[in-house]
């Protein structure tokens, strides 16, 4: 017997509501304007009844095929059997960028000496639920760009240096985490959101819709 929606954790009900909105939009049951409006309302909803109201007039229900496609195209994780071993990035009087689509190893060692490194996780595939970044920087900089859902935990020793963390402060237990530690001297680290959850969701919704148009 299905669990009464009012008895579900609100974040679980929120996820199910967003899935149903996305499915109905992809099948042409909602206009783009209505989908975006209801999506914003779902993300801001504080009660179960507010969420239930958003889908009470929608007939199409989420099925296993939709969930499979969502996990395949919207999820961060690949097959856990495909874990990638550690990687070392050294920038001395130079710069290094890692971006586009790439497989994230379980550990990344960053060494900057009068150099800078950019790690862009916007389109990356995580091969482990925990990725550790160990940084050593002297007169250098490290920029980390992450999707909103990714957890970032920092434990860096700053000596005449600075760390500017603009990542989400909300912990998402079902998403990968980046554990950042190390020592920086006369250096700086910047952590910024590359793609918000809303941006990623709209992109996924358009992908699903394209299959039915």
mmCIF file of C-alpha atoms in Angstrom, residues 2-184:
data_model
loop_
_atom_site.group_PDB
_atom_site.id
_atom_site.type_symbol
_atom_site.label_atom_id
_atom_site.label_comp_id
_atom_site.label_asym_id
_atom_site.label_seq_id
_atom_site.Cartn_x
_atom_site.Cartn_y
_atom_site.Cartn_z
ATOM 1 C CA UNK A 2 1.436 3.406 -0.981
ATOM 2 C CA UNK A 3 2.458 5.753 1.807
ATOM 3 C CA UNK A 4 0.053 8.622 2.421
ATOM 4 C CA UNK A 5 1.680 11.724 0.827
ATOM 5 C CA UNK A 6 1.062 13.661 4.033
ATOM 6 C CA UNK A 7 3.211 11.127 5.915
ATOM 7 C CA UNK A 8 6.203 11.370 3.602
ATOM 8 C CA UNK A 9 9.254 13.522 4.380
ATOM 9 C CA UNK A 10 8.642 16.857 2.705
ATOM 10 C CA UNK A 11 11.837 16.658 0.632
ATOM 11 C CA UNK A 12 10.732 13.278 -0.732
ATOM 12 C CA UNK A 13 7.327 14.693 -1.648
ATOM 13 C CA UNK A 14 9.022 17.724 -3.207
ATOM 14 C CA UNK A 15 11.131 15.464 -5.430
ATOM 15 C CA UNK A 16 8.055 13.481 -6.507
ATOM 16 C CA UNK A 17 6.153 16.703 -7.230
ATOM 17 C CA UNK A 18 8.962 18.042 -9.394
ATOM 18 C CA UNK A 19 9.151 14.715 -11.251
ATOM 19 C CA UNK A 20 5.434 14.813 -12.003
ATOM 20 C CA UNK A 21 5.614 18.437 -13.158
ATOM 21 C CA UNK A 22 8.527 17.578 -15.434
ATOM 22 C CA UNK A 23 6.752 14.564 -16.932
ATOM 23 C CA UNK A 24 3.565 16.486 -17.651
ATOM 24 C CA UNK A 25 5.511 19.354 -19.198
ATOM 25 C CA UNK A 26 7.437 16.935 -21.413
ATOM 26 C CA UNK A 27 4.139 15.497 -22.716
ATOM 27 C CA UNK A 28 2.700 18.927 -23.481
ATOM 28 C CA UNK A 29 0.228 18.993 -20.580
ATOM 29 C CA UNK A 30 1.813 22.151 -19.154
ATOM 30 C CA UNK A 31 3.089 25.233 -20.926
ATOM 31 C CA UNK A 32 6.666 26.359 -20.277
ATOM 32 C CA UNK A 33 5.386 29.332 -18.296
ATOM 33 C CA UNK A 34 3.174 27.147 -16.105
ATOM 34 C CA UNK A 35 5.935 24.595 -15.618
ATOM 35 C CA UNK A 36 8.461 27.225 -14.522
ATOM 36 C CA UNK A 37 5.927 28.871 -12.203
ATOM 37 C CA UNK A 38 4.945 25.598 -10.547
ATOM 38 C CA UNK A 39 8.575 24.504 -10.362
ATOM 39 C CA UNK A 40 9.494 27.645 -8.433
ATOM 40 C CA UNK A 41 6.518 27.102 -6.143
ATOM 41 C CA UNK A 42 7.545 23.491 -5.537
ATOM 42 C CA UNK A 43 11.092 24.504 -4.642
ATOM 43 C CA UNK A 44 9.826 27.150 -2.202
ATOM 44 C CA UNK A 45 6.959 25.120 -0.680
ATOM 45 C CA UNK A 46 7.078 24.683 3.087
ATOM 46 C CA UNK A 47 4.118 22.322 3.584
ATOM 47 C CA UNK A 48 2.856 19.058 2.131
ATOM 48 C CA UNK A 49 -0.440 20.609 1.066
ATOM 49 C CA UNK A 50 1.331 23.319 -0.926
ATOM 50 C CA UNK A 51 3.108 20.603 -2.904
ATOM 51 C CA UNK A 52 0.029 18.442 -3.413
ATOM 52 C CA UNK A 53 -1.898 21.397 -4.819
ATOM 53 C CA UNK A 54 0.646 21.789 -7.628
ATOM 54 C CA UNK A 55 -0.118 18.387 -9.176
ATOM 55 C CA UNK A 56 -3.766 17.753 -8.265
ATOM 56 C CA UNK A 57 -4.941 18.661 -11.793
ATOM 57 C CA UNK A 58 -2.275 16.594 -13.603
ATOM 58 C CA UNK A 59 -3.231 13.131 -14.850
ATOM 59 C CA UNK A 60 0.099 11.732 -16.029
ATOM 60 C CA UNK A 61 1.976 9.829 -13.329
ATOM 61 C CA UNK A 62 5.696 9.167 -13.158
ATOM 62 C CA UNK A 63 6.688 5.670 -14.269
ATOM 63 C CA UNK A 64 9.837 3.539 -14.128
ATOM 64 C CA UNK A 65 10.949 4.636 -17.608
ATOM 65 C CA UNK A 66 10.951 8.289 -16.560
ATOM 66 C CA UNK A 67 12.918 7.550 -13.371
ATOM 67 C CA UNK A 68 15.461 5.537 -15.340
ATOM 68 C CA UNK A 69 15.958 8.384 -17.806
ATOM 69 C CA UNK A 70 16.217 10.892 -14.977
ATOM 70 C CA UNK A 71 18.861 8.838 -13.199
ATOM 71 C CA UNK A 72 20.784 8.373 -16.437
ATOM 72 C CA UNK A 73 20.727 11.946 -17.710
ATOM 73 C CA UNK A 74 20.243 14.045 -14.586
ATOM 74 C CA UNK A 75 22.260 12.138 -12.013
ATOM 75 C CA UNK A 76 25.883 12.814 -11.134
ATOM 76 C CA UNK A 77 27.016 9.273 -10.450
ATOM 77 C CA UNK A 78 28.274 6.733 -12.942
ATOM 78 C CA UNK A 79 28.610 3.032 -12.254
ATOM 79 C CA UNK A 80 30.325 2.746 -8.896
ATOM 80 C CA UNK A 81 32.450 -0.059 -10.380
ATOM 81 C CA UNK A 82 34.110 2.513 -12.641
ATOM 82 C CA UNK A 83 35.904 4.412 -9.892
ATOM 83 C CA UNK A 84 38.864 6.464 -11.120
ATOM 84 C CA UNK A 85 42.076 6.552 -9.127
ATOM 85 C CA UNK A 86 43.678 9.745 -7.852
ATOM 86 C CA UNK A 87 45.007 12.506 -10.088
ATOM 87 C CA UNK A 88 47.749 15.078 -9.476
ATOM 88 C CA UNK A 89 47.682 18.593 -10.933
ATOM 89 C CA UNK A 90 50.785 20.757 -10.683
ATOM 90 C CA UNK A 91 50.847 24.414 -11.765
ATOM 91 C CA UNK A 92 54.182 26.215 -11.377
ATOM 92 C CA UNK A 93 54.308 29.666 -12.944
ATOM 93 C CA UNK A 94 51.393 28.522 -15.098
ATOM 94 C CA UNK A 95 47.717 27.582 -15.098
ATOM 95 C CA UNK A 96 45.658 24.409 -15.420
ATOM 96 C CA UNK A 97 41.950 24.032 -16.199
ATOM 97 C CA UNK A 98 39.839 20.881 -15.937
ATOM 98 C CA UNK A 99 36.395 21.385 -17.431
ATOM 99 C CA UNK A 100 33.769 20.083 -19.868
ATOM 100 C CA UNK A 101 32.740 16.425 -19.350
ATOM 101 C CA UNK A 102 35.255 14.453 -17.283
ATOM 102 C CA UNK A 103 35.357 11.572 -14.848
ATOM 103 C CA UNK A 104 36.116 12.799 -11.338
ATOM 104 C CA UNK A 105 38.617 10.620 -9.469
ATOM 105 C CA UNK A 106 38.254 9.781 -5.814
ATOM 106 C CA UNK A 107 41.216 12.022 -4.956
ATOM 107 C CA UNK A 108 42.784 15.070 -6.606
ATOM 108 C CA UNK A 109 46.084 16.550 -5.448
ATOM 109 C CA UNK A 110 46.593 20.185 -6.448
ATOM 110 C CA UNK A 111 49.967 21.910 -6.173
ATOM 111 C CA UNK A 112 50.148 25.601 -7.103
ATOM 112 C CA UNK A 113 53.378 27.581 -6.911
ATOM 113 C CA UNK A 114 52.939 30.992 -8.502
ATOM 114 C CA UNK A 115 50.248 29.268 -10.532
ATOM 115 C CA UNK A 116 46.492 28.749 -10.671
ATOM 116 C CA UNK A 117 44.146 25.811 -11.145
ATOM 117 C CA UNK A 118 40.465 25.712 -12.124
ATOM 118 C CA UNK A 119 38.348 22.621 -11.469
ATOM 119 C CA UNK A 120 34.978 22.878 -13.211
ATOM 120 C CA UNK A 121 32.550 20.174 -12.048
ATOM 121 C CA UNK A 122 29.577 21.586 -13.991
ATOM 122 C CA UNK A 123 29.417 18.709 -16.502
ATOM 123 C CA UNK A 124 31.589 16.217 -14.645
ATOM 124 C CA UNK A 125 30.693 12.638 -13.740
ATOM 125 C CA UNK A 126 31.518 11.624 -10.181
ATOM 126 C CA UNK A 127 32.785 8.072 -9.795
ATOM 127 C CA UNK A 128 32.672 8.127 -5.999
ATOM 128 C CA UNK A 129 30.318 9.578 -3.419
ATOM 129 C CA UNK A 130 33.326 11.289 -1.815
ATOM 130 C CA UNK A 131 36.061 13.103 -3.702
ATOM 131 C CA UNK A 132 38.959 14.482 -1.694
ATOM 132 C CA UNK A 133 40.874 17.503 -2.986
ATOM 133 C CA UNK A 134 44.226 18.027 -1.281
ATOM 134 C CA UNK A 135 45.689 21.427 -2.075
ATOM 135 C CA UNK A 136 49.091 22.946 -1.461
ATOM 136 C CA UNK A 137 49.396 26.484 -2.752
ATOM 137 C CA UNK A 138 52.068 29.159 -2.418
ATOM 138 C CA UNK A 139 51.356 32.457 -4.188
ATOM 139 C CA UNK A 140 48.672 30.690 -6.218
ATOM 140 C CA UNK A 141 44.925 30.334 -6.626
ATOM 141 C CA UNK A 142 42.388 27.545 -6.897
ATOM 142 C CA UNK A 143 38.903 28.011 -8.348
ATOM 143 C CA UNK A 144 36.272 25.293 -7.860
ATOM 144 C CA UNK A 145 32.976 25.461 -9.785
ATOM 145 C CA UNK A 146 30.242 23.066 -8.672
ATOM 146 C CA UNK A 147 26.566 22.313 -9.404
ATOM 147 C CA UNK A 148 24.287 23.488 -6.614
ATOM 148 C CA UNK A 149 23.451 19.998 -5.359
ATOM 149 C CA UNK A 150 27.066 18.946 -4.787
ATOM 150 C CA UNK A 151 28.239 19.114 -1.181
ATOM 151 C CA UNK A 152 31.492 20.940 -0.470
ATOM 152 C CA UNK A 153 33.225 20.664 2.891
ATOM 153 C CA UNK A 154 36.428 22.625 3.445
ATOM 154 C CA UNK A 155 39.119 22.239 6.080
ATOM 155 C CA UNK A 156 41.959 24.333 4.723
ATOM 156 C CA UNK A 157 44.681 26.053 6.723
ATOM 157 C CA UNK A 158 45.079 29.618 5.414
ATOM 158 C CA UNK A 159 48.305 31.482 6.141
ATOM 159 C CA UNK A 160 48.094 35.063 4.891
ATOM 160 C CA UNK A 161 45.561 33.644 2.461
ATOM 161 C CA UNK A 162 41.817 33.559 1.882
ATOM 162 C CA UNK A 163 38.991 31.113 1.155
ATOM 163 C CA UNK A 164 35.765 32.411 -0.412
ATOM 164 C CA UNK A 165 33.103 29.677 -0.254
ATOM 165 C CA UNK A 166 29.871 30.465 -2.151
ATOM 166 C CA UNK A 167 28.669 26.876 -2.471
ATOM 167 C CA UNK A 168 25.298 25.814 -1.106
ATOM 168 C CA UNK A 169 25.222 25.424 2.668
ATOM 169 C CA UNK A 170 22.496 22.784 2.466
ATOM 170 C CA UNK A 171 23.667 19.173 2.747
ATOM 171 C CA UNK A 172 22.305 16.804 0.085
ATOM 172 C CA UNK A 173 22.859 13.332 1.480
ATOM 173 C CA UNK A 174 22.061 11.580 -1.802
ATOM 174 C CA UNK A 175 24.608 13.546 -3.850
ATOM 175 C CA UNK A 176 28.413 13.355 -4.048
ATOM 176 C CA UNK A 177 30.597 15.372 -1.695
ATOM 177 C CA UNK A 178 33.868 17.203 -2.226
ATOM 178 C CA UNK A 179 36.174 17.217 0.784
ATOM 179 C CA UNK A 180 38.712 20.021 0.502
ATOM 180 C CA UNK A 181 41.761 20.227 2.743
ATOM 181 C CA UNK A 182 45.382 21.332 2.688
ATOM 182 C CA UNK A 183 47.491 24.429 3.265
ATOM 183 C CA UNK A 184 47.574 27.677 1.290
#
